[in-house]
GROMACS .gro file of C-alpha atoms in nm:
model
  302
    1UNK     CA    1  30.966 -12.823  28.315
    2UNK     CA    2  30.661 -12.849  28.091
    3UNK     CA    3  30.563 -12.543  28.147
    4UNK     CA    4  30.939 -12.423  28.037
    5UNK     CA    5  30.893 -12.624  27.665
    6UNK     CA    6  30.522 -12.529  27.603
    7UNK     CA    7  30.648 -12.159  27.667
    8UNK     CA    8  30.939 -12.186  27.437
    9UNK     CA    9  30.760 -12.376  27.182
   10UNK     CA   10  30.475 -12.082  27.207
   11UNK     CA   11  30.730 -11.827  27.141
   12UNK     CA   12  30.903 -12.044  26.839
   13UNK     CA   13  30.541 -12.035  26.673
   14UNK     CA   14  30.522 -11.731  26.710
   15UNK     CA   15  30.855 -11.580  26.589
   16UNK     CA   16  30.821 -11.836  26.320
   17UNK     CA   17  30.436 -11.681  26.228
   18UNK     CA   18  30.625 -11.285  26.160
   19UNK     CA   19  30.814 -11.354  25.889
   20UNK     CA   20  30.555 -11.558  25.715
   21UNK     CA   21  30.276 -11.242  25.763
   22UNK     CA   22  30.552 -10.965  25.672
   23UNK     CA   23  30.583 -11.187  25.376
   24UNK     CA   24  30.197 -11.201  25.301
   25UNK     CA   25  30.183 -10.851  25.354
   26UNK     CA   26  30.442 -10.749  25.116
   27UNK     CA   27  30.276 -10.953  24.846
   28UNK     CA   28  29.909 -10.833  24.933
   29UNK     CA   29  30.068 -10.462  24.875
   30UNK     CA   30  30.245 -10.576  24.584
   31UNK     CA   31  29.931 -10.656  24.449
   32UNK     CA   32  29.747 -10.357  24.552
   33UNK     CA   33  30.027 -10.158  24.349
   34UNK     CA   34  29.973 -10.334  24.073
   35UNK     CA   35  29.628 -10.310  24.068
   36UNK     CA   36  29.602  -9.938  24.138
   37UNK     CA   37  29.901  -9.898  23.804
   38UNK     CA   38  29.691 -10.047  23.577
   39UNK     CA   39  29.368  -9.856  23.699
   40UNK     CA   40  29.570  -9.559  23.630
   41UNK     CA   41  29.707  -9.678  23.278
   42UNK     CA   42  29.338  -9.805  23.165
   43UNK     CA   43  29.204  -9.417  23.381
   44UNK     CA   44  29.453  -9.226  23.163
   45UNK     CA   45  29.351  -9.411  22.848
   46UNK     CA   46  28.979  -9.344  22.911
   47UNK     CA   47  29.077  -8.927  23.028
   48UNK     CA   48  29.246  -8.870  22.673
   49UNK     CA   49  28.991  -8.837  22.434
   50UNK     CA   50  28.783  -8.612  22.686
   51UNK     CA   51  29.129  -8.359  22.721
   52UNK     CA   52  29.153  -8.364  22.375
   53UNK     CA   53  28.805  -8.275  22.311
   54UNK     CA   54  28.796  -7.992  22.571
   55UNK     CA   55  29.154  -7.815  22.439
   56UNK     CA   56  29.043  -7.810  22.124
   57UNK     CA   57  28.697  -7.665  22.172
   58UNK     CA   58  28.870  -7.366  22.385
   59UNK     CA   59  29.179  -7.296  22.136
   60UNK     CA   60  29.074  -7.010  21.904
   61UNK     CA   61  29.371  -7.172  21.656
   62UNK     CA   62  29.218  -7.539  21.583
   63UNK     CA   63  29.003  -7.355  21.334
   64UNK     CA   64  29.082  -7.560  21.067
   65UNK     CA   65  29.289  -7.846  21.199
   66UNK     CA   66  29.446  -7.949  21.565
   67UNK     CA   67  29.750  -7.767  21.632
   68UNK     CA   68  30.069  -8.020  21.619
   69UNK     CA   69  30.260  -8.068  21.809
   70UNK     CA   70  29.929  -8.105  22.046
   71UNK     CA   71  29.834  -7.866  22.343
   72UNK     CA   72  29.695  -7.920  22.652
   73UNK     CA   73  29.602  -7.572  22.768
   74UNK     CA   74  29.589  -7.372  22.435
   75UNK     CA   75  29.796  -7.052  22.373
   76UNK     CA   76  29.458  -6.874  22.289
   77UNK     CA   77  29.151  -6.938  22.546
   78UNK     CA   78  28.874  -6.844  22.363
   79UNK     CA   79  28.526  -6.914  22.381
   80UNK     CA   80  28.451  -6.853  22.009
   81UNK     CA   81  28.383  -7.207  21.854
   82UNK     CA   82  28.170  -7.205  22.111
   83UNK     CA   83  27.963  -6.945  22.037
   84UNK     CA   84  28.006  -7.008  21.668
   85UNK     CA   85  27.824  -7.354  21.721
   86UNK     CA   86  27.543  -7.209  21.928
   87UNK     CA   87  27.433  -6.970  21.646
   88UNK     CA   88  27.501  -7.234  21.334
   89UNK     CA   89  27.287  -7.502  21.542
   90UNK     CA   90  26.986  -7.370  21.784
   91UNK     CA   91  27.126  -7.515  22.074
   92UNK     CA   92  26.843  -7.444  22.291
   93UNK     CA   93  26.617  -7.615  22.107
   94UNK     CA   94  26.816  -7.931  22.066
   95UNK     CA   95  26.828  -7.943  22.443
   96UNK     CA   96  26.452  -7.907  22.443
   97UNK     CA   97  26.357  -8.169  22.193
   98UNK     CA   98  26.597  -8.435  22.370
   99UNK     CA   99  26.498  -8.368  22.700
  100UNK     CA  100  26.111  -8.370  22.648
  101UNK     CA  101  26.227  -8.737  22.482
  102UNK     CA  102  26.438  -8.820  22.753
  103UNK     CA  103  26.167  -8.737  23.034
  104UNK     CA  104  25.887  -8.943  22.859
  105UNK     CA  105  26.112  -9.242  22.795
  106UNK     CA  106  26.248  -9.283  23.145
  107UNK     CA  107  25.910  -9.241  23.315
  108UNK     CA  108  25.733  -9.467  23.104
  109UNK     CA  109  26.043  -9.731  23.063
  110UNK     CA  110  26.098  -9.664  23.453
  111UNK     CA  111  25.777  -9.744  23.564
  112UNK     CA  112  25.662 -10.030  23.350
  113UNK     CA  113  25.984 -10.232  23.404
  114UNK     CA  114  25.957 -10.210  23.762
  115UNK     CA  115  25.563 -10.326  23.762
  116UNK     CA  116  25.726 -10.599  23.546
  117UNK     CA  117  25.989 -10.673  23.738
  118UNK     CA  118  25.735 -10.716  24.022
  119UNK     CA  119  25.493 -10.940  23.887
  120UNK     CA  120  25.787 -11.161  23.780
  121UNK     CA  121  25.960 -11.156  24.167
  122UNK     CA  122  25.683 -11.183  24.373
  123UNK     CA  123  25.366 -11.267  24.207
  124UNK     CA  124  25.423 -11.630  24.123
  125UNK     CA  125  25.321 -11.633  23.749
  126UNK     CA  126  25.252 -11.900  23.595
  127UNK     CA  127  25.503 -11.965  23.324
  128UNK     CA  128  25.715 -11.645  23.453
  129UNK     CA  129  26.050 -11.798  23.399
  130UNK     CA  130  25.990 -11.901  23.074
  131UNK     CA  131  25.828 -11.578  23.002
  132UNK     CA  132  26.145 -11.422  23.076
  133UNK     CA  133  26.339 -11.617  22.894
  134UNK     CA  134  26.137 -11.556  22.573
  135UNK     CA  135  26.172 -11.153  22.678
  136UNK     CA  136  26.518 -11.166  22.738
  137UNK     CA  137  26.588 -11.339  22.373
  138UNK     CA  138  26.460 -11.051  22.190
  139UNK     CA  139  26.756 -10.857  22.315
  140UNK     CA  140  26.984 -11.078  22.069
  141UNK     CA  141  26.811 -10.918  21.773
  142UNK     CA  142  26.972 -10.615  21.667
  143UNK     CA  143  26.756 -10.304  21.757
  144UNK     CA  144  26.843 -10.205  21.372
  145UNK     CA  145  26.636 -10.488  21.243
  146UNK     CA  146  26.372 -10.335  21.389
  147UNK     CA  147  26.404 -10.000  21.232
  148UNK     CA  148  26.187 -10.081  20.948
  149UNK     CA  149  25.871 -10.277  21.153
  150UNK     CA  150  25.855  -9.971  21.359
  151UNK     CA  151  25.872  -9.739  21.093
  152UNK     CA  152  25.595  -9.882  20.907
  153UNK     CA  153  25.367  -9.915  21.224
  154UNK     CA  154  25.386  -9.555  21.345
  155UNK     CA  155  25.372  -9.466  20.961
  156UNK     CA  156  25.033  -9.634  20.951
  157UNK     CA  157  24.916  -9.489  21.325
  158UNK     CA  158  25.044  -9.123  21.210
  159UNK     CA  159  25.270  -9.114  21.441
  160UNK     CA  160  25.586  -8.994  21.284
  161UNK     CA  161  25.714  -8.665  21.398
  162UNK     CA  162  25.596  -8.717  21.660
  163UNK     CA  163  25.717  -8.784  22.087
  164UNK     CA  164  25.494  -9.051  22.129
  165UNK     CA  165  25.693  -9.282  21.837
  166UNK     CA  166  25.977  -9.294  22.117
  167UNK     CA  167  25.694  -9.312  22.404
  168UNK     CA  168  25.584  -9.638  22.320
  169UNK     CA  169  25.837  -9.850  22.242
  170UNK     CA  170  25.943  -9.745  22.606
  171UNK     CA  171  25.666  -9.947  22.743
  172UNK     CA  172  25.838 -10.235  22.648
  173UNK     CA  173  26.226 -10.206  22.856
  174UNK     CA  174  26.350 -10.566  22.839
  175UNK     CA  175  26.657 -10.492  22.974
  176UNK     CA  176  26.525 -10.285  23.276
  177UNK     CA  177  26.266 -10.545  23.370
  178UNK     CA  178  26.577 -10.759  23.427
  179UNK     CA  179  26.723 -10.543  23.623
  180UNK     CA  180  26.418 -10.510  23.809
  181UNK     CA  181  26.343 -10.856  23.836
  182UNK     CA  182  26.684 -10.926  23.992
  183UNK     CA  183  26.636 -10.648  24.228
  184UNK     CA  184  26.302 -10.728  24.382
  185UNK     CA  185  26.422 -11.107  24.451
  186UNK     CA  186  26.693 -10.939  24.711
  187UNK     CA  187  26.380 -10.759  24.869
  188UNK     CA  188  26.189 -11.025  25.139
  189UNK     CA  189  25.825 -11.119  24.983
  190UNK     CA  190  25.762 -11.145  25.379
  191UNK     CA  191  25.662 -10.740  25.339
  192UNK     CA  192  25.384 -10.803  25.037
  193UNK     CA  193  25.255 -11.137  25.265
  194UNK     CA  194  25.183 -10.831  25.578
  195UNK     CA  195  25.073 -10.601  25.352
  196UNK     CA  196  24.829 -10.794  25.189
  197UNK     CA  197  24.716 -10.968  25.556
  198UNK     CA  198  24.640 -10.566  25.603
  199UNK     CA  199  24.423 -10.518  25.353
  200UNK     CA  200  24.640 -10.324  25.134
  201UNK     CA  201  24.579 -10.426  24.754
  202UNK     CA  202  24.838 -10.502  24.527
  203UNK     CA  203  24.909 -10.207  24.356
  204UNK     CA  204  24.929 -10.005  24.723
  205UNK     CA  205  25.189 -10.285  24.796
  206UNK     CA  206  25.369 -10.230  24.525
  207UNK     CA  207  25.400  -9.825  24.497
  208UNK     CA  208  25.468  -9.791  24.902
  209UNK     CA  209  25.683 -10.104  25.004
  210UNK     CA  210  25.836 -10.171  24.667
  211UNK     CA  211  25.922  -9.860  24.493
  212UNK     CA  212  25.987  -9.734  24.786
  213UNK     CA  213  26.235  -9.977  24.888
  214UNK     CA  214  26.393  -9.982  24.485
  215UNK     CA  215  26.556  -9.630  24.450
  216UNK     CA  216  26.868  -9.787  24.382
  217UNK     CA  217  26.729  -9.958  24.092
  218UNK     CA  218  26.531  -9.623  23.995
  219UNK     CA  219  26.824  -9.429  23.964
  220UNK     CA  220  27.002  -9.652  23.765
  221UNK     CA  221  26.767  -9.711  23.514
  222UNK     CA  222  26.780  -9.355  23.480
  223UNK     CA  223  27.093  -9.348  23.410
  224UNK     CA  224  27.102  -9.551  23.153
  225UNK     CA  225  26.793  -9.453  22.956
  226UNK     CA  226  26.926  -9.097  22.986
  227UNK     CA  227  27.226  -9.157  22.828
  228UNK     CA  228  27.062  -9.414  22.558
  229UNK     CA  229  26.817  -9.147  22.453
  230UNK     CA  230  27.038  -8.864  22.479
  231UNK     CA  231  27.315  -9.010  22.236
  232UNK     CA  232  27.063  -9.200  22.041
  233UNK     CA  233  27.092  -9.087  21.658
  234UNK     CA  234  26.923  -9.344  21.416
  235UNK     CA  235  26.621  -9.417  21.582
  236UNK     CA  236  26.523  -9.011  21.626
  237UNK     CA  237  26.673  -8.959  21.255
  238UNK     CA  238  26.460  -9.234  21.088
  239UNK     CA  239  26.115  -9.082  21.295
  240UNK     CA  240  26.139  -8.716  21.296
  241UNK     CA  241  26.142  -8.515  21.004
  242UNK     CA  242  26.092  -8.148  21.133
  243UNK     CA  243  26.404  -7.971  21.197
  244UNK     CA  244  26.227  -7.789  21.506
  245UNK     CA  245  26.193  -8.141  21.662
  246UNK     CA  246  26.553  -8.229  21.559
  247UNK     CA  247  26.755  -8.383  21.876
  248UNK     CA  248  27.072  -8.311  21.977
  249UNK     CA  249  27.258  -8.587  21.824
  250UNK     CA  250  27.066  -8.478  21.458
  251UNK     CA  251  27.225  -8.156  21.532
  252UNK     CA  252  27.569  -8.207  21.585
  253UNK     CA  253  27.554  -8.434  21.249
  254UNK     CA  254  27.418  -8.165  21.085
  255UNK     CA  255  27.686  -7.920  21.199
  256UNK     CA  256  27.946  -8.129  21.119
  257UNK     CA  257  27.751  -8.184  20.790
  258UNK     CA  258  27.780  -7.787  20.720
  259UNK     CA  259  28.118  -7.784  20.816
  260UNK     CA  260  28.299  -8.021  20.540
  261UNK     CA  261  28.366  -7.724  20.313
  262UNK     CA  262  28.706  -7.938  20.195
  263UNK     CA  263  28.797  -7.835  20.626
  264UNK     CA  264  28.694  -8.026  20.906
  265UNK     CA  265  28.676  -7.718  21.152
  266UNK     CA  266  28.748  -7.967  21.448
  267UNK     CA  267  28.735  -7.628  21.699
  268UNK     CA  268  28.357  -7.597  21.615
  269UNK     CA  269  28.271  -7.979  21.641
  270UNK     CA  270  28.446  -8.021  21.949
  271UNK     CA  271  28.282  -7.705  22.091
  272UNK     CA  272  27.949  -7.840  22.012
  273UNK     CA  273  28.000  -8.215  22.147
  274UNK     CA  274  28.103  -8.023  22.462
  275UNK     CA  275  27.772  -7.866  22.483
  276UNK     CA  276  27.646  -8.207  22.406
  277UNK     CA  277  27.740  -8.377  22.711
  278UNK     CA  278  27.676  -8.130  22.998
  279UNK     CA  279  27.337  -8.242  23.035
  280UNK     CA  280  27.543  -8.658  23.062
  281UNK     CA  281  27.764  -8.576  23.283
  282UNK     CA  282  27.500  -8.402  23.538
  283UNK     CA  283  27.253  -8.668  23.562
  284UNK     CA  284  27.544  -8.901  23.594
  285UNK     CA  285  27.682  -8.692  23.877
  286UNK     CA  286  27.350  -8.611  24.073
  287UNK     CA  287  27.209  -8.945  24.022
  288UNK     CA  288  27.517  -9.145  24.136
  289UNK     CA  289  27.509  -8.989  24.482
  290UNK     CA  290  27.123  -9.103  24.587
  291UNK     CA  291  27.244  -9.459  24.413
  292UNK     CA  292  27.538  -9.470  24.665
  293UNK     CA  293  27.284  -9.313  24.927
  294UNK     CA  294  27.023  -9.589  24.846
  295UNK     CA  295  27.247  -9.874  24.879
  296UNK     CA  296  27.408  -9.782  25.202
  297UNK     CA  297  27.042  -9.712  25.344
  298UNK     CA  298  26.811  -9.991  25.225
  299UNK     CA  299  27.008 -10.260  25.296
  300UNK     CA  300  26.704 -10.549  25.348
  301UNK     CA  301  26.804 -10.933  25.479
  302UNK     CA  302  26.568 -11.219  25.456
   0.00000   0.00000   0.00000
């Protein structure tokens, strides 16, 4: 007989337990619907500027002004405003300049913020917290205000015109010894205690345990100095003033600049700020895959 109401009771839970989970489930896809609509809405709102761009760079009719109403696929494919920018800009040599910028910056930026970073994680400074603290306040000043500092130094040390006025100030990446910083703590300071009980020194600890294990952190420190030096525009205007060391961003201004003839020639600009972020949209691809990569392979617990 007990047996009989235990059973019964058993199957009352349990018939009782369905509706309440075909209820929970409805609302949990409810709320993945949701979720994935406004993705969508905010994905769309992102996409539009970058369709724009790329039908009007291809239509041999925005010449002088976007066709209305506004095409997707132009009537006329035509690779003219393309070819148009090329020769009113030397394209080539844009690329060049900003890349030989780009390459110095993240390998000096790169490398001294993670030796920063891993003084700061596992080398028990004295004072390090506060130290980065008083780091991390100078990114509330505006990098504008120091335009004119900078100017005047390099003035003064002849180096305007120059790659190494954008070399330098690299030396000194706030933001990526942060990101550094934070990185290394996840990483167990059990591995620089063994290395050092083998003899290794400090600098061999930290180049083949610690960079080693940061490649996550490497790439995306990459990709953010890439596309901060690549679409930087006041910083290379204000300290180069040699057309033939002109960056990309200079050019496109000065296209655009050439261009207001009482006409905007939006075909031509957009053809050109195409160019411009090929080289963005690369490094963002390739470098995304090894961060992905990193993460799913260097996954370290205390």
């Amino acid at each position: 007989m007990d047996m009989d109401i235990e059973t019964t009771s058993s199957t009352a839970a349990v018939t009782g337990a369905r509706p309440a989970y075909r209820s929970q489930r409805k609302a949990e896809q409810l709320r993945a619907w949701i979720t994935l609509a406004i993705l969508t809405a905010g994905g769309l709102i992102v996409i539009v500027p970058f369709v724009v761009m790329f039908s009007v760079a291809f239509d041999k009719d925005a010449v002088f002004e976007i066709p209305f109403p506004f095409r997707i696929v132009p009537e006329h494919v035509s690779l003219d405003n393309f070819y148009t920018a090329i020769k009113n800009i030397n394209m080539p040599r844009l690329y060049w300049n900003t890349l030989m910028i780009a390459v110095g910056v993240i390998s000096i930026g790169t490398f001294s913020a993670l030796l920063a970073g891993y003084a700061l994680s596992k080398l028990n400074v004295k004072g390090g917290k506060i130290i980065l603290l008083v780091v991390l306040a100078t990114l509330m000043i505006p990098s504008e205000a120091t335009l004119i500092p900078l100017f005047m130094l390099f003035k003064n040390m002849h180096l305007l015109n120059t790659y190494w006025a954008f070399y330098l100030p690299a030396i000194a990446n706030i933001f990526g010894t942060f990101l550094a910083k934070q990185f290394m703590d996840g990483i167990p300071g059990e591995l620089r205690e063994a290395a050092v009980i083998d003899g290794a020194s400090e600098f061999q600890t930290f180049s083949r345990i610690y960079f080693a294990l940061s490649m996550p952190i490497v790439a995306t420190l990459i990709i953010l100095t890439f596309l901060n030096v690549w679409n930087s525009f006041l910083f290379p205007l204000i300290m180069l003033n040699d057309p033939a060391k002109y960056t990309i961003q200079i050019g496109i201004a000065m296209l655009r600049a050439r261009t207001q003839t009482g006409e905007a020639l939006p075909g031509l600009n957009m053809a050109a700020t195409v160019l411009s972020i090929i080289p963005v949209l690369l490094v963002y691809l390739f470098f995304q895959r090894y961060i992905i990569q990193s993460i799913a392979h260097s996954g370290i617990k205390q």
